[in-house]
Every structure is written in C-alpha cells, then in structure tokens.
Amino acid sequence: MSSAAPPLPASYPARVQPAVICNLIDGCFRPARGGATTVAQNPATNQMIATVPDSTAHDVNEAVAAASRAFPEWSARPADERAALLMRLADLVERDLDAFALAESENTGKPLALARSLDVPRSIANLRHFAHAVMEDRTRLFEQELPQGSMQSTVLRKPLGVAACISPWNLPLYLFTWKIAPALAAGCTVVGKPSEVTPVTAWMLSQRMVDAGFPAGVCNVVHGRGPLAGAALVAQPDVACITFTGGTLTGESIARSAAGSFKRTALELGGSNAAIVCADAANDAHLPATVDALVRAMFTNQGQVCHCASRILIERSCWDRLVPALVERTRALRIGDPLDATTDFGSLISAAHLLRVASMVNAAVGDGARVLCGGERIPADALPERVRSGAFYAPTLLQDVSVDSNANQEEIFGPVATLIPFSTDAEAIRIANGTKYGLSATVWTRDDERAMRLSRALTVGTVWINGWMMRDLRVPIGGFRCSGIGREGGMDALHFFAEPMVVVRRTGG
Ligand code: NDP
C-alpha cells in the first residue's frame, strides 16, 4: 500500500460538534428536498455525530439528471485528464488522512488504528489504482487478410452512462471509493449512495471532490435510507448500471428491480467463509503464526468484513493443540475505546446489529453449541467510561454447532466463528462448499500441493493460502452463487462500466 500512515498519536480529540451532512448534486451541496434528515451515531458512545439528508426520489432524480448532463463531456475527456483528477482527489484524502480515519472510527466504532492503517490508505490506493489502470487499458486491434481484401477491427470501450454506486457500512470509504474510482476512470458519471448508517467519510470525500476540481454533475453523492433513496436510484430509468455491495437479500431486490430495464449489475454480497486448517499448520513451527492470522481473519473489524472466516474447519489430529491456542489468543484481544491506540477490537455497528448477532449465538447455544469464549455482550463496567453505552460484543468461538444450522449456513457478520473438526480433505471440501454462498476461503498448510488441491476444489471467488485479505488490486474479486454476480478489481472493474463496441474498416482490396 502506497500510503503508510504515521504512528498513532497518544491521544486523539473526540468530535465536539455534530456534522451537518449535505448531498452533492450538480456540484452544489444541498439538503434533501423538503429538509428531512436522519442522524448518524457513534456506536461506541451512542452519541449523535451527524445529521444526514433523508433523500427521496426527488433528490435522486436531480442527481441522475445532473450526471446525465455531465456524461457527454466527461466520457469524451481523454483518460489521462480523468486519471489526473482521481490522483488529485487521492492526494487530498492523503493530506487529510487523520481526519478521515477519525471520522471512520467514530462513525463505525472500529479501532482508529484500523481506520488509519487499512480503511483510509486503501481508499487512497483505490483512487490511485484506477487512475493508473485506465491508462493501461489498451484498445485492441485485429488485422485480417482475406482473399477479397483486408480489414482492421478495432474494439472500442464505450462508457455506459450514469453509474449507481451503492455501498455498505462495514468499510464505508474503502468500498465507496472501490466503486466510484473505476466508474469515473472508465468515463461514466456517478450517483453514489453510501449507507445512511455511515455517511460521514463519503460526505468528506464529496467536499474534496469539489476541491479537486471535478466538474459539476460528474460525481454526485445522495445520502439517505436504502429502501427509499437506494431503491429510487436502482429504479431510475436513466441509470445505466449498478454496482452494489451489501447483503444478499438487498442484492436480490436490486437484481429484480434492475432486470426490467436491463441495467448492468455487479453484486458483491454476503458470505459464510470457511478456513481449512491442516494439521501441519498447527505444528510447533507454525502454530503461533497460524493462530495470530486466524484470529485476525475471524475478528478484524469485529468480524464485520464480508471475507471474515466464520467456519473454522480443523483437522482432527491437531484439534487439541489448535483449539486452546485459538481460545487463548481470542481472549487476549484488547477490547475497548476505538480511539485508544492499543485497542484491537471495537464496537459493532449498532445496538440493533448486536442484538441480531446475539440472537444467532443464543439460537446456536439453544441447539447444543458450546461457547468456548465470548457469547455475550461486554458488560458496561468492563469498558472504559467513554464507551460504556456502546455496542460491544465479545469475540466468540463456538463448538458443537451442526454444519446445517443457521450459525453455519447464514452470514452472522459479527465476531462469531464456529469450530468444526474434519478427518479427510473430501469431508473438509464438502463442508466448506456446503452453503448457498461462495465468497472466499482460506487454506492453512505448508504442503503446497495439498493447498492447491484444496483450493481448486473450493467454489469461491478467492482462496487465501496461509494468510487473509492480502489484496493485489489488479485481480478480480467477487463471489459464486448467493455471494454475488460479477467481479470488481483491476480491468474487470473498468470493463464493467464500458460496453465493447467494434469498428471494422476495410483497408485494402
Ligand atoms: P445492506 O444490503 O443493508 O446495505 C448495503 C447498501 O444498500 C446500503 O447503502 C443500503 O442503504 C443500501 N440499500 C438497502 N436497501 C436497499 C434497496 N432496497 N435498494 C437499494 N439500496 C439499498 O448491507 P449492509 O450495509 O448491512 O452491509 C453488510 C453486508 O454487506 C453484509 O452482508 C456483507 O457480507 C456485505 N458485504 C459484501 C462484500 C463483498 O465484497 N462481497 C464486502 C462488504 C460487505 P442503507 O444502509 O442506508 O439502508
């Protein structure tokens, strides 16, 4: 990653005044028509941190109209000019990295250290990556000699038009930029709809867009609730394509709505990701590294990453070594104030989400699951005073959970993993592939042949071997089955936003 953050200051000022967030439509900052607002909260403190436009179809229509007007000029601009604006935007975010990281931590409850080392640097990298990628995208030319003459076929890529970019709350700026950057680089104009739960960094980004010099209407940001503003955006007839990251049920409703007007859709949805741990990964030489990496894979961002490992398949012969070590390392996670530089594990996104996570754990326990650690809300008196009313749920490991139960079949999207023994590779593959999802998996072994054999047998978009979430932005990312349609990343993302078009020229004969 190109933007390594400097070390975290010892103390960080918490926000004093709530922000008043506006939509960015046609280059102007505006409240929702009619002035309706919702509020954004800091889930770690339960304090209101911003008022947010509660936009409706009116606002969405205005944003799409502005994006439609801006499209001819933007799509006709040379790619290097579009790339230069994205680079300028990246520089402004980098300049203000600390402010973005603080806002992301306050709006999500995630550790500030994580926002500073992952969310914001990765957002900057997204903007720079697609600025470079569009300069690497080559026009393809085919020449053919035929008895009756020769011809030259050129494959052009025509940007589709107005792109709707809808992003979730878990990695707000990271996933918002992951969508708008390729859309803008490819020559589309954009109407972005961040999650109403986490609008703050998208609002800050929209301010930097104006500062960077993006022309009016090229990138519009409409805040509001998914079923209202989001659904209106998806249904808007002048939207050409939709890129969505979020829950599988929402993805299904978007796919239905888009199908009638043949809008191109890319859907990055949920997962129930298996980690297959082979016995050699838990031998003396590798146990500490495996345990550290697995705990990171399970509990980064409080388990609220679509790729988090939630089903840990453990070869029986190493069960007795690995399980106590996982429990010990999980218990050692430092849970606390997200603004404290030593905190590993912060608040869930909301009290409502905590209740959902708790109810899935309680149901598993009701069905006979054994709680090895966690399994409860962190009591207020175990938390620092500033965050006592926050949505803190203990990192949880469960054993004896049937592979067919909800806890293993549905996405919990929280700090909960189940431990499942296996005896043969065939059994591990059957369990790993045995859900409706197919997003990602991890394989833990130093036996390269076995790792590749297991990887090839998995039906998922990404397999990491002996690691997790290492990401080359050039590779395609996405899921099988209910984990989504389409791929994001590198040229796959750029090409999503443009339709190939062929021009054939007779050149001789
Ligand atoms: P949601 O599906 O609830 O929301 C995602 C986005 O869609 C939000 O902006 C939301 O707005 C909006 N939205 C909600 N309903 C509609 C609708 N009817 N029409 C249009 N837009 C709508 O997901 P979450 O925000 O809860 O995010 C968590 C989910 O995201 C998890 O399932 C996770 O697995 C998935 N995810 C997948 C990733 C991947 O790469 N596959 C990466 C990261 C997350 P609002 O929030 O304002 O309601």
Coordinates of C-alpha atoms and ligand atoms in Angstrom, one line a residue:
M1 CA 0.0 0.0 0.0
S2 CA 1.5 3.3 -1.0
S3 CA 0.2 5.5 1.9
A4 CA 1.6 4.1 5.1
A5 CA 0.1 6.2 8.0
P6 CA 2.5 7.7 10.6
P7 CA 2.3 6.3 14.1
L8 CA -0.9 7.0 16.0
P9 CA -0.8 9.9 18.4
A10 CA -1.1 9.0 22.1
S11 CA -4.4 10.9 22.5
Y12 CA -7.0 11.9 20.0
P13 CA -9.6 14.7 20.3
A14 CA -13.1 13.3 20.0
R15 CA -15.7 15.1 17.9
V16 CA -17.3 18.2 19.5
Q17 CA -20.0 19.3 17.1
P18 CA -22.2 17.0 15.0
A19 CA -21.6 17.4 11.3
V20 CA -24.4 18.7 9.1
I21 CA -24.1 16.4 6.0
C22 CA -25.4 17.5 2.6
N23 CA -25.9 15.8 -0.7
L24 CA -23.6 16.8 -3.5
I25 CA -25.8 17.3 -6.6
D26 CA -24.6 19.1 -9.7
G27 CA -21.6 20.5 -7.9
C28 CA -23.7 22.0 -5.1
F29 CA -24.1 20.9 -1.5
R30 CA -27.8 20.7 -0.7
P31 CA -30.1 19.3 2.0
A32 CA -32.7 16.8 0.9
R33 CA -35.7 18.4 -0.8
G34 CA -38.2 19.1 2.0
G35 CA -35.3 19.2 4.5
A36 CA -35.9 15.8 6.1
T37 CA -33.0 14.3 7.9
T38 CA -31.8 11.2 9.7
V39 CA -29.0 11.0 12.2
A40 CA -25.7 9.2 12.2
Q41 CA -24.3 7.9 15.5
N42 CA -21.1 6.8 17.0
P43 CA -22.0 3.2 18.0
A44 CA -19.2 3.1 20.6
T45 CA -20.6 6.0 22.6
N46 CA -24.2 6.2 21.4
Q47 CA -23.7 9.9 20.6
M48 CA -25.1 11.6 17.5
I49 CA -22.3 12.7 15.2
A50 CA -24.1 14.0 12.2
T51 CA -27.5 14.9 10.7
V52 CA -27.9 13.3 7.3
P53 CA -30.2 14.2 4.4
D54 CA -33.1 11.7 4.2
S55 CA -33.2 11.9 0.4
T56 CA -36.1 10.7 -1.7
A57 CA -36.8 10.0 -5.4
H58 CA -36.8 13.8 -5.9
D59 CA -33.2 14.2 -4.9
V60 CA -32.2 11.0 -6.7
N61 CA -33.8 12.2 -9.9
E62 CA -32.0 15.5 -9.7
A63 CA -28.7 13.8 -9.2
V64 CA -29.3 11.4 -12.1
A65 CA -30.3 14.3 -14.3
A66 CA -27.1 16.2 -13.4
A67 CA -25.0 13.1 -14.0
S68 CA -26.7 12.6 -17.4
R69 CA -25.9 16.2 -18.4
A70 CA -22.3 15.8 -17.4
F71 CA -21.8 12.5 -19.2
P72 CA -21.1 13.6 -22.8
E73 CA -18.3 15.9 -21.8
W74 CA -16.8 13.6 -19.1
S75 CA -16.8 10.5 -21.2
A76 CA -15.2 12.4 -24.1
R77 CA -12.4 13.6 -22.0
P78 CA -9.0 12.0 -22.5
A79 CA -8.4 9.2 -20.0
D80 CA -5.3 11.0 -18.7
E81 CA -7.4 14.0 -17.6
R82 CA -9.9 11.8 -15.8
A83 CA -7.0 10.0 -14.2
A84 CA -5.3 13.3 -13.1
L85 CA -8.5 14.3 -11.2
L86 CA -8.6 11.0 -9.4
M87 CA -4.9 11.4 -8.5
R88 CA -5.6 14.9 -7.1
L89 CA -8.5 13.5 -5.1
A90 CA -6.3 10.8 -3.7
D91 CA -3.7 13.4 -2.7
L92 CA -6.4 15.4 -0.8
V93 CA -7.5 12.3 1.1
E94 CA -3.9 11.5 1.9
R95 CA -3.4 15.1 3.1
D96 CA -6.4 14.7 5.5
L97 CA -5.8 11.0 6.4
D98 CA -6.1 11.6 10.1
A99 CA -9.4 13.5 9.8
F100 CA -10.8 10.7 7.6
A101 CA -9.6 8.0 9.9
L102 CA -11.1 9.7 13.0
A103 CA -14.4 10.1 11.2
E104 CA -14.4 6.5 10.1
S105 CA -13.7 5.2 13.5
E106 CA -16.3 7.5 15.2
N107 CA -19.0 6.5 12.6
T108 CA -18.4 2.8 12.7
G109 CA -16.9 2.0 16.2
K110 CA -13.9 0.4 14.6
P111 CA -10.4 1.0 16.1
L112 CA -8.9 4.2 14.9
A113 CA -5.7 2.3 14.4
L114 CA -7.5 0.1 11.8
A115 CA -9.1 3.0 10.1
R116 CA -5.7 4.7 9.8
S117 CA -3.8 1.6 8.6
L118 CA -6.5 0.0 6.5
D119 CA -9.6 1.9 5.6
V120 CA -8.2 5.2 4.6
P121 CA -4.9 4.1 3.0
R122 CA -6.8 1.5 1.0
S123 CA -9.3 4.2 -0.2
I124 CA -6.4 6.3 -1.4
A125 CA -4.9 3.3 -3.1
N126 CA -8.3 2.6 -4.8
L127 CA -8.3 6.1 -6.3
R128 CA -4.7 5.8 -7.5
H129 CA -5.1 2.3 -8.7
F130 CA -7.9 3.0 -11.1
A131 CA -6.3 6.2 -12.3
H132 CA -3.3 4.1 -13.3
A133 CA -5.4 1.2 -14.6
V134 CA -7.3 3.3 -17.1
M135 CA -4.0 4.4 -18.6
E136 CA -3.0 0.8 -19.1
D137 CA -6.3 -0.2 -20.8
R138 CA -5.4 -0.8 -24.4
T139 CA -7.6 -0.6 -27.4
R140 CA -7.5 -3.9 -29.2
L141 CA -6.9 -4.0 -32.9
F142 CA -7.2 -7.1 -35.1
E143 CA -6.0 -7.2 -38.7
Q144 CA -7.0 -9.8 -41.2
E145 CA -6.1 -10.5 -44.8
L146 CA -8.9 -12.1 -46.8
P147 CA -8.9 -13.2 -50.5
Q148 CA -11.4 -10.4 -51.2
G149 CA -9.4 -7.7 -49.3
S150 CA -8.1 -6.8 -45.9
M151 CA -9.7 -5.3 -42.8
Q152 CA -8.9 -3.8 -39.5
S153 CA -11.2 -4.4 -36.5
T154 CA -10.9 -2.0 -33.5
V155 CA -12.6 -2.9 -30.2
L156 CA -13.5 0.3 -28.5
R157 CA -15.0 0.6 -25.0
K158 CA -17.8 3.0 -24.7
P159 CA -18.6 4.1 -21.1
L160 CA -22.2 3.1 -20.2
G161 CA -23.6 6.3 -18.9
V162 CA -24.7 7.1 -15.3
A163 CA -23.4 4.5 -12.8
A164 CA -25.2 4.0 -9.5
C165 CA -22.7 3.1 -6.8
I166 CA -24.3 1.7 -3.6
S167 CA -22.0 0.8 -0.7
P168 CA -22.4 -0.7 2.8
W169 CA -21.4 0.4 6.3
N170 CA -18.6 -2.0 7.2
L171 CA -15.8 -0.4 5.2
P172 CA -17.5 2.8 4.2
L173 CA -14.8 4.9 2.4
Y174 CA -12.9 1.8 1.3
L175 CA -15.9 0.3 -0.6
F176 CA -17.3 3.7 -1.7
T177 CA -14.0 4.5 -3.5
W178 CA -13.7 0.9 -4.7
K179 CA -16.8 1.7 -6.8
I180 CA -16.7 5.3 -7.8
A181 CA -13.0 5.2 -8.8
P182 CA -13.3 2.7 -11.7
A183 CA -16.6 4.2 -12.8
L184 CA -15.1 7.7 -13.1
A185 CA -11.9 6.4 -14.6
A186 CA -13.8 4.5 -17.3
G187 CA -15.8 7.6 -18.3
C188 CA -19.1 7.0 -16.5
T189 CA -20.6 9.7 -14.4
V190 CA -21.8 8.7 -10.9
V191 CA -24.6 8.9 -8.4
G192 CA -23.2 7.4 -5.2
K193 CA -25.4 6.2 -2.3
P194 CA -23.4 5.4 0.8
S195 CA -25.0 3.6 3.7
E196 CA -27.2 6.0 5.8
V197 CA -25.5 4.5 8.8
T198 CA -22.0 5.6 7.8
P199 CA -22.3 8.7 5.7
V200 CA -19.5 10.8 7.2
T201 CA -16.5 9.9 5.1
A202 CA -18.4 9.9 1.9
W203 CA -19.5 13.5 2.8
M204 CA -15.9 14.4 3.4
L205 CA -14.9 12.9 0.1
S206 CA -17.6 14.8 -1.7
Q207 CA -16.1 18.0 -0.3
R208 CA -12.6 17.0 -1.5
M209 CA -14.1 16.2 -5.0
V210 CA -15.2 19.8 -5.4
D211 CA -11.8 21.0 -4.1
A212 CA -10.0 18.7 -6.6
G213 CA -11.9 20.3 -9.5
F214 CA -14.3 17.5 -10.6
P215 CA -16.8 19.2 -13.0
A216 CA -20.4 19.7 -11.7
G217 CA -22.5 16.6 -12.1
V218 CA -19.7 14.2 -12.7
C219 CA -19.9 12.6 -9.3
N220 CA -23.0 13.2 -7.2
V221 CA -23.5 11.8 -3.7
V222 CA -27.0 11.3 -2.4
H223 CA -27.5 10.3 1.2
G224 CA -30.5 8.5 2.6
R225 CA -32.1 5.3 3.5
G226 CA -31.6 2.2 1.3
P227 CA -35.3 1.3 0.8
L228 CA -36.1 5.0 -0.1
A229 CA -33.1 6.7 -1.8
G230 CA -31.3 3.5 -2.7
A231 CA -34.4 1.8 -4.3
A232 CA -35.2 5.0 -6.2
L233 CA -31.7 5.1 -7.6
V234 CA -31.9 1.5 -8.7
A235 CA -35.3 2.0 -10.4
Q236 CA -34.3 5.3 -12.1
P237 CA -34.6 4.7 -15.8
D238 CA -31.6 6.9 -16.8
V239 CA -29.2 4.9 -14.7
A240 CA -27.2 2.6 -17.0
C241 CA -25.5 0.3 -14.5
I242 CA -25.5 -0.5 -10.8
T243 CA -22.6 -1.6 -8.7
F244 CA -23.8 -2.7 -5.2
T245 CA -22.1 -4.2 -2.2
G246 CA -24.2 -5.3 0.7
G247 CA -26.4 -8.1 2.0
T248 CA -27.7 -10.9 -0.2
L249 CA -31.4 -10.1 0.3
T250 CA -30.8 -6.5 -0.7
G251 CA -28.9 -7.7 -3.7
E252 CA -31.8 -9.9 -4.7
S253 CA -34.2 -7.0 -4.6
I254 CA -31.8 -4.8 -6.6
A255 CA -31.4 -7.6 -9.2
R256 CA -35.2 -7.8 -9.6
S257 CA -35.6 -4.1 -9.9
A258 CA -32.8 -3.7 -12.4
A259 CA -33.8 -6.7 -14.6
G260 CA -36.8 -5.0 -16.1
S261 CA -34.7 -2.3 -17.7
F262 CA -31.7 -4.5 -18.5
K263 CA -29.4 -2.4 -16.3
R264 CA -26.0 -4.0 -16.0
T265 CA -25.4 -5.0 -12.4
A266 CA -22.4 -6.1 -10.3
L267 CA -23.4 -7.5 -6.9
E268 CA -20.9 -8.1 -4.1
L269 CA -22.9 -9.9 -1.4
G270 CA -22.5 -11.9 1.7
G271 CA -20.5 -15.0 2.6
S272 CA -20.0 -17.8 5.2
N273 CA -16.4 -18.3 4.7
A274 CA -14.5 -21.5 5.6
A275 CA -11.0 -21.7 6.9
I276 CA -9.5 -25.2 6.3
V277 CA -6.7 -25.8 8.8
C278 CA -4.5 -28.8 8.1
A279 CA -2.5 -30.4 10.9
D280 CA 0.9 -29.2 9.8
A281 CA -0.2 -25.6 10.2
A282 CA -0.5 -26.3 13.9
N283 CA 2.8 -27.9 14.5
D284 CA 5.4 -26.3 16.8
A285 CA 7.0 -24.2 14.0
H286 CA 3.7 -22.8 12.6
L287 CA 1.2 -22.7 15.5
P288 CA 1.8 -19.1 16.7
A289 CA 1.6 -17.6 13.2
T290 CA -1.4 -19.7 12.2
V291 CA -3.3 -18.7 15.4
D292 CA -2.4 -15.0 15.0
A293 CA -3.5 -14.9 11.4
L294 CA -6.7 -16.9 12.0
V295 CA -7.8 -14.6 14.9
R296 CA -7.2 -11.7 12.5
A297 CA -9.3 -13.4 9.8
M298 CA -12.1 -14.0 12.2
F299 CA -12.2 -10.8 14.2
T300 CA -10.8 -7.9 12.2
N301 CA -13.4 -5.0 12.2
Q302 CA -15.3 -7.0 14.9
G303 CA -15.9 -9.7 12.3
Q304 CA -17.8 -7.3 10.1
V305 CA -15.8 -7.9 6.9
C306 CA -17.6 -10.0 4.2
H307 CA -14.4 -12.1 3.9
C308 CA -14.0 -12.8 7.6
A309 CA -13.5 -16.5 8.3
S310 CA -16.6 -17.7 10.2
R311 CA -16.4 -21.5 9.9
I312 CA -13.0 -22.9 11.1
L313 CA -12.6 -26.4 9.8
I314 CA -9.8 -28.1 11.9
E315 CA -8.1 -31.4 11.0
R316 CA -8.9 -33.7 13.9
S317 CA -5.3 -34.7 14.6
C318 CA -4.5 -31.1 15.5
W319 CA -7.7 -30.2 17.3
D320 CA -6.3 -30.5 20.8
R321 CA -3.4 -28.2 20.0
L322 CA -5.1 -25.6 18.0
V323 CA -8.4 -25.0 19.8
P324 CA -6.9 -24.0 23.2
A325 CA -4.4 -21.7 21.4
L326 CA -7.3 -20.0 19.4
V327 CA -9.3 -19.5 22.6
E328 CA -6.3 -18.1 24.4
R329 CA -5.4 -15.7 21.6
T330 CA -9.1 -14.6 21.2
R331 CA -9.3 -13.8 24.9
A332 CA -6.2 -11.7 24.6
L333 CA -7.7 -9.3 22.1
R334 CA -7.8 -5.8 23.6
I335 CA -11.4 -4.7 23.6
G336 CA -12.0 -1.0 24.3
D337 CA -12.3 2.6 23.3
P338 CA -11.7 2.7 19.5
L339 CA -9.7 5.9 19.9
D340 CA -7.2 4.2 22.2
A341 CA -4.1 3.3 20.2
T342 CA -3.8 -0.1 21.9
T343 CA -7.4 -1.2 21.1
D344 CA -7.7 -4.3 18.8
F345 CA -11.4 -4.7 18.9
G346 CA -14.1 -2.0 19.0
S347 CA -17.8 -1.7 18.8
L348 CA -20.3 -3.4 16.5
I349 CA -22.0 -1.0 14.0
S350 CA -25.2 -0.6 16.2
A351 CA -27.1 -1.9 19.1
A352 CA -29.6 -3.4 16.7
H353 CA -26.9 -5.3 14.9
L354 CA -25.5 -6.5 18.3
L355 CA -29.0 -7.9 19.1
R356 CA -29.1 -9.8 15.7
V357 CA -25.6 -11.3 16.4
A358 CA -26.6 -12.2 19.9
S359 CA -29.8 -13.9 18.8
M360 CA -27.9 -16.1 16.3
V361 CA -25.4 -17.1 19.0
N362 CA -28.2 -17.8 21.5
A363 CA -30.1 -19.9 18.9
A364 CA -26.9 -21.9 18.3
V365 CA -26.5 -22.4 22.1
G366 CA -30.1 -23.5 22.3
D367 CA -29.3 -26.1 19.7
G368 CA -26.4 -27.5 21.8
A369 CA -23.5 -25.3 20.8
R370 CA -20.7 -25.0 23.4
V371 CA -19.3 -21.4 24.0
L372 CA -15.5 -21.6 24.2
C373 CA -15.2 -17.9 24.7
G374 CA -17.4 -14.8 24.4
G375 CA -21.0 -15.4 23.7
E376 CA -22.2 -12.3 25.4
R377 CA -22.4 -8.5 25.3
I378 CA -19.4 -7.0 27.1
P379 CA -20.7 -5.6 30.4
A380 CA -20.6 -1.8 30.7
D381 CA -18.3 -2.0 33.8
A382 CA -15.7 -3.9 31.8
L383 CA -15.4 -1.0 29.4
P384 CA -13.7 2.4 29.6
E385 CA -16.1 5.1 30.8
R386 CA -16.4 6.9 27.5
V387 CA -17.8 3.8 25.7
R388 CA -19.9 2.2 28.3
S389 CA -23.1 2.6 26.3
G390 CA -21.5 1.2 23.1
A391 CA -22.4 -1.9 21.1
F392 CA -19.6 -4.2 22.3
Y393 CA -20.0 -7.9 21.9
A394 CA -17.2 -10.3 22.9
P395 CA -15.3 -12.2 20.2
T396 CA -16.9 -15.6 20.3
L397 CA -15.8 -19.1 19.4
L398 CA -18.4 -21.9 19.3
Q399 CA -18.0 -25.7 19.2
D400 CA -20.5 -28.5 18.5
V401 CA -22.6 -26.5 16.0
S402 CA -24.2 -28.6 13.4
V403 CA -22.9 -27.8 9.9
D404 CA -26.6 -27.5 8.7
S405 CA -27.5 -25.0 11.5
N406 CA -28.2 -21.3 10.8
A407 CA -24.9 -20.3 12.5
N408 CA -23.0 -22.2 9.8
Q409 CA -25.4 -21.6 6.9
E410 CA -26.2 -17.9 7.3
E411 CA -23.9 -14.9 7.4
I412 CA -23.6 -13.7 11.0
F413 CA -21.5 -10.7 10.0
G414 CA -20.2 -10.3 13.5
P415 CA -17.4 -11.5 15.9
V416 CA -18.5 -15.1 15.9
A417 CA -16.8 -18.2 14.5
T418 CA -17.7 -21.9 14.7
L419 CA -15.0 -24.6 15.1
I420 CA -15.7 -27.8 13.1
P421 CA -13.5 -30.9 13.0
F422 CA -12.8 -32.8 9.8
S423 CA -11.0 -36.1 9.1
T424 CA -10.4 -36.1 5.3
D425 CA -9.9 -33.5 2.7
A426 CA -13.0 -34.6 0.9
E427 CA -15.0 -34.0 4.1
A428 CA -13.4 -30.5 4.5
I429 CA -14.4 -29.6 0.9
R430 CA -17.9 -30.9 1.3
I431 CA -18.4 -28.8 4.5
A432 CA -16.7 -25.7 3.1
N433 CA -18.7 -25.8 -0.1
G434 CA -21.9 -26.7 1.7
T435 CA -23.6 -23.4 1.9
K436 CA -25.5 -21.2 -0.5
Y437 CA -22.6 -18.7 -0.5
G438 CA -19.2 -18.8 -2.3
L439 CA -17.3 -15.7 -1.5
S440 CA -13.9 -16.7 -0.1
A441 CA -12.0 -19.3 1.9
T442 CA -8.6 -19.7 3.5
V443 CA -6.4 -22.8 3.5
W444 CA -3.7 -23.3 6.1
T445 CA -0.9 -25.8 5.3
R446 CA 2.8 -25.6 4.2
D447 CA 2.1 -28.5 1.9
D448 CA 1.9 -26.6 -1.4
E449 CA 0.4 -29.5 -3.4
R450 CA -2.3 -30.1 -0.8
A451 CA -3.0 -26.4 -0.6
M452 CA -3.5 -26.1 -4.4
R453 CA -5.6 -29.3 -4.5
L454 CA -7.9 -28.0 -1.7
S455 CA -8.1 -24.5 -3.3
R456 CA -9.1 -25.9 -6.7
A457 CA -11.9 -27.9 -5.1
L458 CA -13.4 -24.8 -3.4
T459 CA -16.3 -23.0 -5.1
V460 CA -15.4 -19.4 -4.0
G461 CA -14.2 -16.2 -5.6
T462 CA -10.9 -16.0 -3.6
V463 CA -8.8 -18.5 -1.7
W464 CA -6.0 -17.3 0.5
I465 CA -3.3 -19.8 1.5
N466 CA -1.6 -19.2 4.9
G467 CA -2.9 -15.6 5.0
W468 CA -6.0 -13.5 4.7
M469 CA -7.1 -10.3 2.9
M470 CA -3.8 -9.8 1.1
R471 CA -5.1 -8.0 -2.0
D472 CA -3.5 -7.1 -5.3
L473 CA -5.9 -4.5 -6.7
R474 CA -5.4 -5.9 -10.2
V475 CA -7.1 -9.2 -9.5
P476 CA -10.8 -9.9 -9.9
I477 CA -12.8 -10.1 -6.6
G478 CA -16.3 -11.5 -6.3
G479 CA -18.3 -14.5 -5.4
F480 CA -20.1 -17.5 -6.6
R481 CA -23.8 -18.3 -6.0
C482 CA -25.5 -16.1 -3.4
S483 CA -22.3 -14.2 -2.8
G484 CA -22.8 -12.2 -6.0
I485 CA -22.6 -11.6 -9.7
G486 CA -19.6 -10.1 -11.5
R487 CA -16.1 -9.2 -10.4
E488 CA -14.6 -6.0 -9.1
G489 CA -10.9 -5.1 -9.2
G490 CA -8.4 -4.2 -12.0
M491 CA -9.6 -4.4 -15.6
D492 CA -12.7 -6.3 -14.6
A493 CA -14.0 -3.3 -12.7
L494 CA -13.1 -0.8 -15.5
H495 CA -14.7 -3.1 -18.1
F496 CA -17.9 -3.4 -16.1
F497 CA -18.5 0.3 -16.7
A498 CA -18.0 0.2 -20.5
E499 CA -19.5 -1.7 -23.3
P500 CA -17.2 -3.1 -26.0
M501 CA -18.0 -1.8 -29.5
V502 CA -16.4 -2.9 -32.7
V503 CA -15.5 -0.7 -35.7
V504 CA -14.4 -2.7 -38.8
R505 CA -12.5 -0.8 -41.5
R506 CA -11.8 -2.2 -44.9
T507 CA -8.1 -1.5 -45.5
G508 CA -7.3 -2.8 -48.9
G509 CA -8.5 -4.9 -51.9
Ligands
NDP1 P1 -27.3 -3.7 3.1 O1 -27.7 -4.7 2.0 O2 -28.4 -3.5 4.1 O3 -27.0 -2.3 2.5 C1 -26.0 -2.0 1.6 C2 -26.3 -0.7 0.9 O4 -27.5 -0.9 0.1 C3 -26.5 0.4 1.8 O5 -26.1 1.6 1.2 C4 -28.0 0.4 2.0 O6 -28.5 1.7 2.4 C5 -28.5 0.1 0.6 N1 -29.8 -0.4 0.4 C6 -30.6 -1.1 1.4 N2 -31.7 -1.4 0.8 C7 -31.7 -1.0 -0.5 C8 -32.6 -1.1 -1.6 N3 -33.8 -1.7 -1.4 N4 -32.3 -0.6 -2.8 C9 -31.1 0.0 -2.9 N5 -30.2 0.1 -1.9 C10 -30.5 -0.4 -0.7 O7 -26.0 -4.2 3.7 P2 -25.2 -3.7 4.9 O8 -25.0 -2.2 4.8 O9 -25.9 -4.2 6.1 O10 -23.8 -4.4 4.7 C11 -23.4 -5.6 5.2 C12 -23.5 -6.6 4.1 O11 -22.6 -6.3 3.0 C13 -23.1 -8.0 4.5 O12 -24.0 -8.9 4.1 C14 -21.7 -8.2 3.9 O13 -21.4 -9.5 3.6 C15 -21.9 -7.4 2.6 N6 -20.6 -7.1 2.1 C16 -20.1 -7.8 1.0 C17 -18.9 -7.5 0.5 C18 -18.3 -8.2 -0.8 O14 -17.3 -7.8 -1.3 N7 -19.0 -9.3 -1.2 C19 -18.0 -6.5 1.1 C20 -18.6 -5.9 2.2 C21 -19.9 -6.1 2.7 P3 -28.8 1.9 4.0 O15 -27.7 1.4 4.7 O16 -28.8 3.4 4.0 O17 -30.1 1.3 4.3

